[in-house]
């Protein structure tokens, strides 16, 4: 197993592009979902705090 946490950005992209199309799609969907969830939580917390 390869850990990409300590790799530079260009190397992370290279490692992400190695899996087949199905796995690459799954990786991007997971990353997108994580970012969307974080943005929603941040938005929700900011707006609840403003009430």
Short mmCIF file of N, CA and C in Angstrom, two decimals, residues 4-45:
data_model
loop_
_atom_site.label_atom_id
_atom_site.label_comp_id
_atom_site.label_asym_id
_atom_site.label_seq_id
_atom_site.Cartn_x
_atom_site.Cartn_y
_atom_site.Cartn_z
N UNK A 4 0.02 8.50 0.25
CA UNK A 4 0.34 9.71 -0.51
C UNK A 4 0.41 10.96 0.36
N UNK A 5 0.19 10.82 1.66
CA UNK A 5 0.16 11.99 2.54
C UNK A 5 1.44 12.81 2.50
N UNK A 6 2.59 12.16 2.44
CA UNK A 6 3.86 12.86 2.52
C UNK A 6 4.46 13.16 1.15
N UNK A 7 3.71 12.94 0.10
CA UNK A 7 4.23 13.15 -1.25
C UNK A 7 3.92 14.57 -1.72
N UNK A 8 4.78 15.13 -2.60
CA UNK A 8 4.47 16.43 -3.19
C UNK A 8 3.24 16.33 -4.10
N UNK A 9 2.62 17.47 -4.40
CA UNK A 9 1.39 17.51 -5.19
C UNK A 9 1.47 16.79 -6.51
N UNK A 10 2.53 17.02 -7.30
CA UNK A 10 2.64 16.38 -8.61
C UNK A 10 2.74 14.86 -8.48
N UNK A 11 3.39 14.39 -7.43
CA UNK A 11 3.52 12.94 -7.23
C UNK A 11 2.18 12.34 -6.80
N UNK A 12 1.40 13.10 -6.02
CA UNK A 12 0.06 12.63 -5.64
C UNK A 12 -0.80 12.44 -6.88
N UNK A 13 -0.76 13.41 -7.80
CA UNK A 13 -1.54 13.29 -9.03
C UNK A 13 -1.10 12.08 -9.84
N UNK A 14 0.19 11.85 -9.89
CA UNK A 14 0.71 10.68 -10.61
C UNK A 14 0.19 9.39 -9.98
N UNK A 15 0.21 9.31 -8.65
CA UNK A 15 -0.27 8.11 -7.96
C UNK A 15 -1.78 7.92 -8.16
N UNK A 16 -2.53 9.03 -8.18
CA UNK A 16 -3.97 8.94 -8.39
C UNK A 16 -4.28 8.44 -9.79
N UNK A 17 -3.48 8.82 -10.77
CA UNK A 17 -3.74 8.43 -12.15
C UNK A 17 -3.33 7.00 -12.47
N UNK A 18 -2.70 6.30 -11.55
CA UNK A 18 -2.27 4.93 -11.81
C UNK A 18 -3.41 3.91 -11.80
N UNK A 19 -4.43 4.04 -10.93
CA UNK A 19 -5.48 3.03 -10.91
C UNK A 19 -6.30 3.03 -12.21
N UNK A 20 -7.03 1.94 -12.41
CA UNK A 20 -7.88 1.88 -13.60
C UNK A 20 -9.02 2.89 -13.48
N UNK A 21 -9.77 3.07 -14.55
CA UNK A 21 -10.79 4.11 -14.61
C UNK A 21 -11.84 3.98 -13.51
N UNK A 22 -12.26 2.77 -13.20
CA UNK A 22 -13.28 2.55 -12.16
C UNK A 22 -12.78 3.03 -10.80
N UNK A 23 -11.56 2.66 -10.45
CA UNK A 23 -11.01 3.06 -9.15
C UNK A 23 -10.72 4.56 -9.11
N UNK A 24 -10.23 5.11 -10.21
CA UNK A 24 -9.95 6.55 -10.27
C UNK A 24 -11.25 7.33 -10.07
N UNK A 25 -12.32 6.88 -10.71
CA UNK A 25 -13.62 7.53 -10.57
C UNK A 25 -14.08 7.48 -9.11
N UNK A 26 -13.88 6.34 -8.46
CA UNK A 26 -14.27 6.18 -7.07
C UNK A 26 -13.47 7.13 -6.17
N UNK A 27 -12.18 7.28 -6.44
CA UNK A 27 -11.32 8.18 -5.65
C UNK A 27 -11.83 9.62 -5.77
N UNK A 28 -12.13 10.05 -7.00
CA UNK A 28 -12.59 11.42 -7.20
C UNK A 28 -13.97 11.65 -6.59
N UNK A 29 -14.86 10.65 -6.66
CA UNK A 29 -16.18 10.78 -6.03
C UNK A 29 -16.04 10.90 -4.52
N UNK A 30 -15.16 10.11 -3.94
CA UNK A 30 -14.93 10.16 -2.50
C UNK A 30 -14.38 11.52 -2.09
N UNK A 31 -13.38 12.02 -2.82
CA UNK A 31 -12.79 13.33 -2.51
C UNK A 31 -13.84 14.43 -2.65
N UNK A 32 -14.66 14.36 -3.70
CA UNK A 32 -15.71 15.35 -3.91
C UNK A 32 -16.72 15.32 -2.77
N UNK A 33 -17.11 14.13 -2.35
CA UNK A 33 -18.07 14.00 -1.25
C UNK A 33 -17.50 14.56 0.05
N UNK A 34 -16.23 14.29 0.31
CA UNK A 34 -15.59 14.79 1.53
C UNK A 34 -15.55 16.32 1.53
N UNK A 35 -15.20 16.92 0.38
CA UNK A 35 -15.16 18.38 0.29
C UNK A 35 -16.55 18.99 0.44
N UNK A 36 -17.54 18.37 -0.19
CA UNK A 36 -18.91 18.86 -0.10
C UNK A 36 -19.41 18.80 1.34
N UNK A 37 -19.14 17.70 2.02
CA UNK A 37 -19.56 17.54 3.41
C UNK A 37 -18.90 18.59 4.29
N UNK A 38 -17.61 18.83 4.10
CA UNK A 38 -16.90 19.82 4.90
C UNK A 38 -17.45 21.22 4.64
N UNK A 39 -17.68 21.55 3.37
CA UNK A 39 -18.23 22.88 3.05
C UNK A 39 -19.61 23.06 3.68
N UNK A 40 -20.44 22.01 3.64
CA UNK A 40 -21.76 22.10 4.24
C UNK A 40 -21.66 22.30 5.75
N UNK A 41 -20.79 21.54 6.40
CA UNK A 41 -20.62 21.68 7.85
C UNK A 41 -20.14 23.08 8.20
N UNK A 42 -19.16 23.59 7.45
CA UNK A 42 -18.65 24.94 7.71
C UNK A 42 -19.76 25.98 7.52
N UNK A 43 -20.52 25.86 6.43
CA UNK A 43 -21.62 26.78 6.15
C UNK A 43 -22.67 26.71 7.26
N UNK A 44 -23.04 25.49 7.65
CA UNK A 44 -24.05 25.29 8.68
C UNK A 44 -23.59 25.88 10.01
N UNK A 45 -22.36 25.58 10.41
CA UNK A 45 -21.83 26.09 11.68
C UNK A 45 -21.75 27.62 11.69
#
